[in-house]
Structure formats: C-alpha cells, structure tokens
C-alpha cells in the first residue's frame, strides 16, 4: 500500500492525456494537481460549460454516471453492433445513414478506434474525467475531500484491472476523448492522426507523473 502523496501522483498520471488536450482552454493548467490552485471562477466555468455541473447534486450525479456508465456504455453498445457485421457490411451500413446524423458520426468514430483497443475500451477516459471532476468538485465545495479520496481510489483500482500498462491506459483515454469530442463541421479527423498527435504531446511532457510510479503499483 502507498501513502496519500503517492496516490496523488498516481491519479495525476491517470489524467495526463486529458490535460494534454487542454480541457480548460488554459495551457498553464497542465496537470490534475494544478486544479487545487486554479481560480474558482475558471473551474466553475469549465465544469458547467462542458459538463453541466453547477452544484452538489449535479456534481454527484455526473460522478456516479462516470463511475457506473460513462461514455463507455454507449461506445460498447455501438461497438457490439458493428462487431456483429463483416467489415464490408459495416461500411455500407454507416454510409447509408444521413450525413447529418449524430448516430452516423459516432459509428464512424467507433469504427475507427475499436481495432486499436483492448477489452478496457474507452473506459480510461471516463476514469480520467472522474478524477478531474472530483478534484474540481472538492475545490468548489460540491463534494468532500473524503468522498473524492474514497472513490478516486476505487476508480484507480478498477482501471488497474482493465488495463495492463500506462501505455494501454493512455491509448484508451485518447480514444475516449476522440469518441466523445463534438464533431466540427461534420468532419471526422482520422483517428490515426489524432492519436499520433496526442501520443507525441504526451511523450514530450518533461514532467510526466507516470515516470514516477508504476502502473501496477499497489494502491
């Protein structure tokens, strides 16, 4: 078992990919630990604008959703649907849907990312987002430090059972970000382009928390 400081390092490593994508539109906020010193106004704006969290009730509701369902629930449903079809049939089915259909956009994304993911799928994104929202919730007074610690610990242990390494976890997180990102102009960026861009940025980080702690560290 490790202490609180080491756990915080571990949780920070679990959100590395999330913060590489600059979720708060502020490049100075480069890690989970910096949320504790970020202005309340900036956090309040982000957590409401992007996640519709505005009070203790909506914060707990969002965290429970990420813990028990998350983006992975819909992704897994669509993946199972496509997996039941031969590759040629998948392409025909997706092409037959209206271009303006959100369902089509999501299926296109799933079709692009599912060959690269293991059984954990995009769950890593839900877990990274949970950790970031929980930390923000504590800062804004929506949840207690104890609540955040207990469930963050549980999230990390679940992630360790679903992924075998930091690399596999980060690939799952990046895929989840790709899947859940709102489409721009109806275009879906090639997943290989997005993934390579994100991996390159991750590798370029000088102070990556994952360099300080192993994936299978007993929590």
CSV table of C-alpha atoms in Angstrom, one decimal:
chain,number,residue,atom,x,y,z
A,1,UNK,CA,0.0,0.0,0.0
A,2,UNK,CA,1.2,3.5,-0.7
A,3,UNK,CA,0.6,6.8,1.0
A,4,UNK,CA,-1.6,9.8,0.1
A,5,UNK,CA,1.2,11.6,-1.7
A,6,UNK,CA,2.0,8.7,-4.0
A,7,UNK,CA,-1.7,8.2,-4.7
A,8,UNK,CA,-2.0,11.8,-5.8
A,9,UNK,CA,0.9,11.2,-8.2
A,10,UNK,CA,-0.8,8.1,-9.5
A,11,UNK,CA,-4.1,10.0,-10.0
A,12,UNK,CA,-2.2,12.8,-11.8
A,13,UNK,CA,-0.6,10.2,-14.1
A,14,UNK,CA,-4.1,8.8,-14.9
A,15,UNK,CA,-5.1,12.3,-16.2
A,16,UNK,CA,-2.0,13.1,-18.2
A,17,UNK,CA,-3.7,12.5,-21.6
A,18,UNK,CA,-6.7,14.5,-20.5
A,19,UNK,CA,-4.7,17.6,-19.6
A,20,UNK,CA,-2.5,17.3,-22.8
A,21,UNK,CA,-5.8,18.1,-24.6
A,22,UNK,CA,-6.1,21.4,-22.5
A,23,UNK,CA,-9.7,20.8,-21.3
A,24,UNK,CA,-9.9,24.2,-19.5
A,25,UNK,CA,-8.5,26.1,-22.5
A,26,UNK,CA,-5.6,27.3,-20.4
A,27,UNK,CA,-2.2,25.7,-21.2
A,28,UNK,CA,-0.9,26.7,-17.8
A,29,UNK,CA,-3.1,24.1,-16.2
A,30,UNK,CA,-1.0,21.1,-17.2
A,31,UNK,CA,-2.0,18.5,-14.5
A,32,UNK,CA,-4.6,17.3,-12.1
A,33,UNK,CA,-2.7,18.8,-9.1
A,34,UNK,CA,-2.9,22.3,-10.5
A,35,UNK,CA,-6.7,22.3,-10.2
A,36,UNK,CA,-6.2,22.9,-6.5
A,37,UNK,CA,-4.7,26.3,-7.2
A,38,UNK,CA,-6.8,27.2,-10.2
A,39,UNK,CA,-9.3,30.1,-9.7
A,40,UNK,CA,-12.8,29.0,-8.7
A,41,UNK,CA,-14.2,31.1,-11.5
A,42,UNK,CA,-12.2,29.2,-14.1
A,43,UNK,CA,-13.2,25.9,-12.7
A,44,UNK,CA,-16.9,26.8,-12.3
A,45,UNK,CA,-16.9,28.0,-16.0
A,46,UNK,CA,-15.4,24.7,-17.2
A,47,UNK,CA,-17.4,22.3,-15.1
A,48,UNK,CA,-20.6,24.0,-16.1
A,49,UNK,CA,-19.9,24.8,-19.7
A,50,UNK,CA,-18.5,21.4,-20.6
A,51,UNK,CA,-20.3,19.1,-18.1
A,52,UNK,CA,-23.4,21.0,-16.9
A,53,UNK,CA,-22.3,20.7,-13.3
A,54,UNK,CA,-23.5,23.6,-11.2
A,55,UNK,CA,-24.0,22.4,-7.6
A,56,UNK,CA,-23.5,19.4,-5.3
A,57,UNK,CA,-26.5,17.5,-6.8
A,58,UNK,CA,-25.4,17.7,-10.4
A,59,UNK,CA,-21.7,17.0,-9.4
A,60,UNK,CA,-22.6,13.8,-7.6
A,61,UNK,CA,-24.9,12.8,-10.4
A,62,UNK,CA,-22.2,13.3,-13.0
A,63,UNK,CA,-19.6,11.4,-10.9
A,64,UNK,CA,-21.9,8.5,-10.4
A,65,UNK,CA,-22.6,8.4,-14.2
A,66,UNK,CA,-18.9,8.3,-14.9
A,67,UNK,CA,-18.3,5.6,-12.3
A,68,UNK,CA,-21.2,3.3,-13.4
A,69,UNK,CA,-21.9,4.1,-17.0
A,70,UNK,CA,-19.9,6.9,-18.6
A,71,UNK,CA,-19.2,7.3,-22.3
A,72,UNK,CA,-18.1,3.7,-22.4
A,73,UNK,CA,-21.7,2.4,-22.1
A,74,UNK,CA,-22.8,3.9,-25.4
A,75,UNK,CA,-19.4,3.2,-27.0
A,76,UNK,CA,-19.6,-0.5,-26.1
A,77,UNK,CA,-23.2,-0.7,-27.4
A,78,UNK,CA,-22.2,0.7,-30.8
A,79,UNK,CA,-19.0,-1.4,-30.9
A,80,UNK,CA,-21.0,-4.6,-30.3
A,81,UNK,CA,-23.4,-3.6,-33.0
A,82,UNK,CA,-20.6,-3.0,-35.5
A,83,UNK,CA,-18.7,-6.1,-34.4
A,84,UNK,CA,-21.6,-8.3,-35.4
A,85,UNK,CA,-21.2,-7.2,-39.0
A,86,UNK,CA,-18.5,-8.1,-41.6
A,87,UNK,CA,-16.2,-5.1,-42.4
A,88,UNK,CA,-17.8,-4.5,-45.8
A,89,UNK,CA,-21.3,-4.6,-44.3
A,90,UNK,CA,-20.2,-2.1,-41.6
A,91,UNK,CA,-19.0,0.4,-44.2
A,92,UNK,CA,-22.2,0.0,-46.2
A,93,UNK,CA,-24.4,0.4,-43.1
A,94,UNK,CA,-22.6,3.5,-41.9
A,95,UNK,CA,-22.6,5.1,-45.4
A,96,UNK,CA,-26.3,4.5,-45.7
A,97,UNK,CA,-27.1,6.8,-42.7
A,98,UNK,CA,-27.8,10.5,-43.3
A,99,UNK,CA,-24.7,12.7,-43.2
A,100,UNK,CA,-26.3,15.0,-40.6
A,101,UNK,CA,-27.0,12.1,-38.3
A,102,UNK,CA,-25.2,12.2,-34.9
A,103,UNK,CA,-25.5,8.4,-34.8
A,104,UNK,CA,-23.6,8.2,-38.1
A,105,UNK,CA,-20.8,10.4,-36.7
A,106,UNK,CA,-20.5,8.2,-33.6
A,107,UNK,CA,-20.5,5.0,-35.6
A,108,UNK,CA,-17.7,6.4,-37.8
A,109,UNK,CA,-15.7,7.1,-34.7
A,110,UNK,CA,-16.3,3.7,-33.2
A,111,UNK,CA,-15.4,2.0,-36.4
A,112,UNK,CA,-12.1,3.9,-36.5
A,113,UNK,CA,-11.0,3.3,-32.9
A,114,UNK,CA,-12.2,-0.2,-32.0
A,115,UNK,CA,-9.5,-2.1,-33.8
A,116,UNK,CA,-6.8,-0.4,-31.6
A,117,UNK,CA,-8.4,-1.0,-28.2
A,118,UNK,CA,-8.4,-4.0,-25.8
A,119,UNK,CA,-11.2,-5.1,-23.5
A,120,UNK,CA,-10.9,-1.9,-21.5
A,121,UNK,CA,-12.1,0.2,-24.4
A,122,UNK,CA,-12.5,3.9,-23.7
A,123,UNK,CA,-13.2,3.4,-20.0
A,124,UNK,CA,-9.9,5.2,-19.3
A,125,UNK,CA,-11.4,8.5,-20.5
A,126,UNK,CA,-14.3,8.1,-18.0
A,127,UNK,CA,-11.9,7.4,-15.2
A,128,UNK,CA,-9.6,10.4,-16.0
A,129,UNK,CA,-12.6,12.7,-16.3
A,130,UNK,CA,-13.9,11.4,-13.0
A,131,UNK,CA,-10.6,12.3,-11.2
A,132,UNK,CA,-10.6,15.8,-12.7
A,133,UNK,CA,-14.2,16.5,-11.9
A,134,UNK,CA,-13.9,15.1,-8.4
A,135,UNK,CA,-10.9,17.4,-7.7
A,136,UNK,CA,-12.8,20.3,-9.1
A,137,UNK,CA,-15.9,19.4,-7.1
A,138,UNK,CA,-13.8,19.5,-3.9
A,139,UNK,CA,-12.4,22.9,-4.8
A,140,UNK,CA,-15.9,24.3,-5.4
A,141,UNK,CA,-17.3,22.7,-2.3
A,142,UNK,CA,-19.6,20.3,-4.1
A,143,UNK,CA,-18.1,17.1,-2.6
A,144,UNK,CA,-15.9,16.4,0.4
A,145,UNK,CA,-12.2,15.5,0.3
A,146,UNK,CA,-13.0,12.2,1.9
A,147,UNK,CA,-15.6,11.3,-0.8
A,148,UNK,CA,-13.1,12.2,-3.5
A,149,UNK,CA,-10.4,10.1,-2.0
A,150,UNK,CA,-12.5,7.0,-1.5
A,151,UNK,CA,-14.0,7.0,-5.0
A,152,UNK,CA,-10.7,8.1,-6.7
A,153,UNK,CA,-9.0,5.1,-5.0
A,154,UNK,CA,-11.8,2.8,-6.3
A,155,UNK,CA,-11.5,4.2,-9.8
A,156,UNK,CA,-7.8,3.6,-9.9
A,157,UNK,CA,-8.1,0.0,-8.8
A,158,UNK,CA,-10.8,-0.6,-11.4
A,159,UNK,CA,-8.5,0.8,-14.1
A,160,UNK,CA,-5.7,-1.4,-13.0
A,161,UNK,CA,-7.9,-4.4,-13.5
A,162,UNK,CA,-8.9,-3.3,-17.0
A,163,UNK,CA,-5.6,-2.2,-18.5
A,164,UNK,CA,-2.1,-3.7,-18.3
A,165,UNK,CA,0.1,-0.6,-18.6
A,166,UNK,CA,0.2,3.2,-18.7
A,167,UNK,CA,0.5,3.0,-22.5
A,168,UNK,CA,-2.6,0.9,-22.9
A,169,UNK,CA,-4.5,3.1,-20.5
A,170,UNK,CA,-3.5,6.3,-22.3
A,171,UNK,CA,-4.5,4.9,-25.7
A,172,UNK,CA,-7.9,4.1,-24.2
A,173,UNK,CA,-8.1,7.6,-22.7
A,174,UNK,CA,-7.2,9.3,-26.0
A,175,UNK,CA,-9.7,7.1,-27.9
A,176,UNK,CA,-12.4,8.1,-25.5
A,177,UNK,CA,-11.6,11.8,-26.0
A,178,UNK,CA,-11.7,11.2,-29.8
A,179,UNK,CA,-15.1,9.5,-29.5
A,180,UNK,CA,-16.7,12.0,-27.2
A,181,UNK,CA,-15.4,15.2,-28.8
A,182,UNK,CA,-18.2,17.1,-30.6
A,183,UNK,CA,-17.8,16.9,-34.4
A,184,UNK,CA,-16.6,20.1,-36.1
A,185,UNK,CA,-18.2,20.9,-39.5
A,186,UNK,CA,-19.3,17.3,-39.9
A,187,UNK,CA,-15.8,16.1,-40.5
A,188,UNK,CA,-14.3,13.3,-38.5
A,189,UNK,CA,-10.5,13.6,-38.2
A,190,UNK,CA,-8.6,10.4,-39.0
A,191,UNK,CA,-8.1,8.6,-35.7
A,192,UNK,CA,-4.5,7.7,-36.6
A,193,UNK,CA,-3.7,11.4,-37.0
A,194,UNK,CA,-5.4,12.4,-33.7
A,195,UNK,CA,-3.8,9.5,-31.8
A,196,UNK,CA,-0.3,10.2,-33.1
A,197,UNK,CA,-0.6,13.9,-32.3
A,198,UNK,CA,-1.7,13.2,-28.7
A,199,UNK,CA,0.9,10.5,-28.1
A,200,UNK,CA,3.6,12.8,-29.4
A,201,UNK,CA,2.5,15.5,-27.0
A,202,UNK,CA,2.4,13.0,-24.1
A,203,UNK,CA,5.9,11.9,-24.8
A,204,UNK,CA,7.1,15.5,-25.0
A,205,UNK,CA,5.9,16.3,-21.4
A,206,UNK,CA,9.0,16.8,-19.3
A,207,UNK,CA,7.3,16.2,-16.0
A,208,UNK,CA,5.0,13.3,-16.6
A,209,UNK,CA,3.7,11.7,-13.4
A,210,UNK,CA,3.8,8.2,-14.9
A,211,UNK,CA,7.6,8.4,-14.9
A,212,UNK,CA,7.5,8.4,-11.1
A,213,UNK,CA,5.2,5.5,-10.4
A,214,UNK,CA,4.5,2.1,-12.0
A,215,UNK,CA,1.1,1.1,-13.4
A,216,UNK,CA,0.7,-2.0,-11.2
A,217,UNK,CA,1.7,-0.1,-8.0
A,218,UNK,CA,-0.4,-1.5,-5.2
A,219,UNK,CA,-2.8,1.2,-4.1
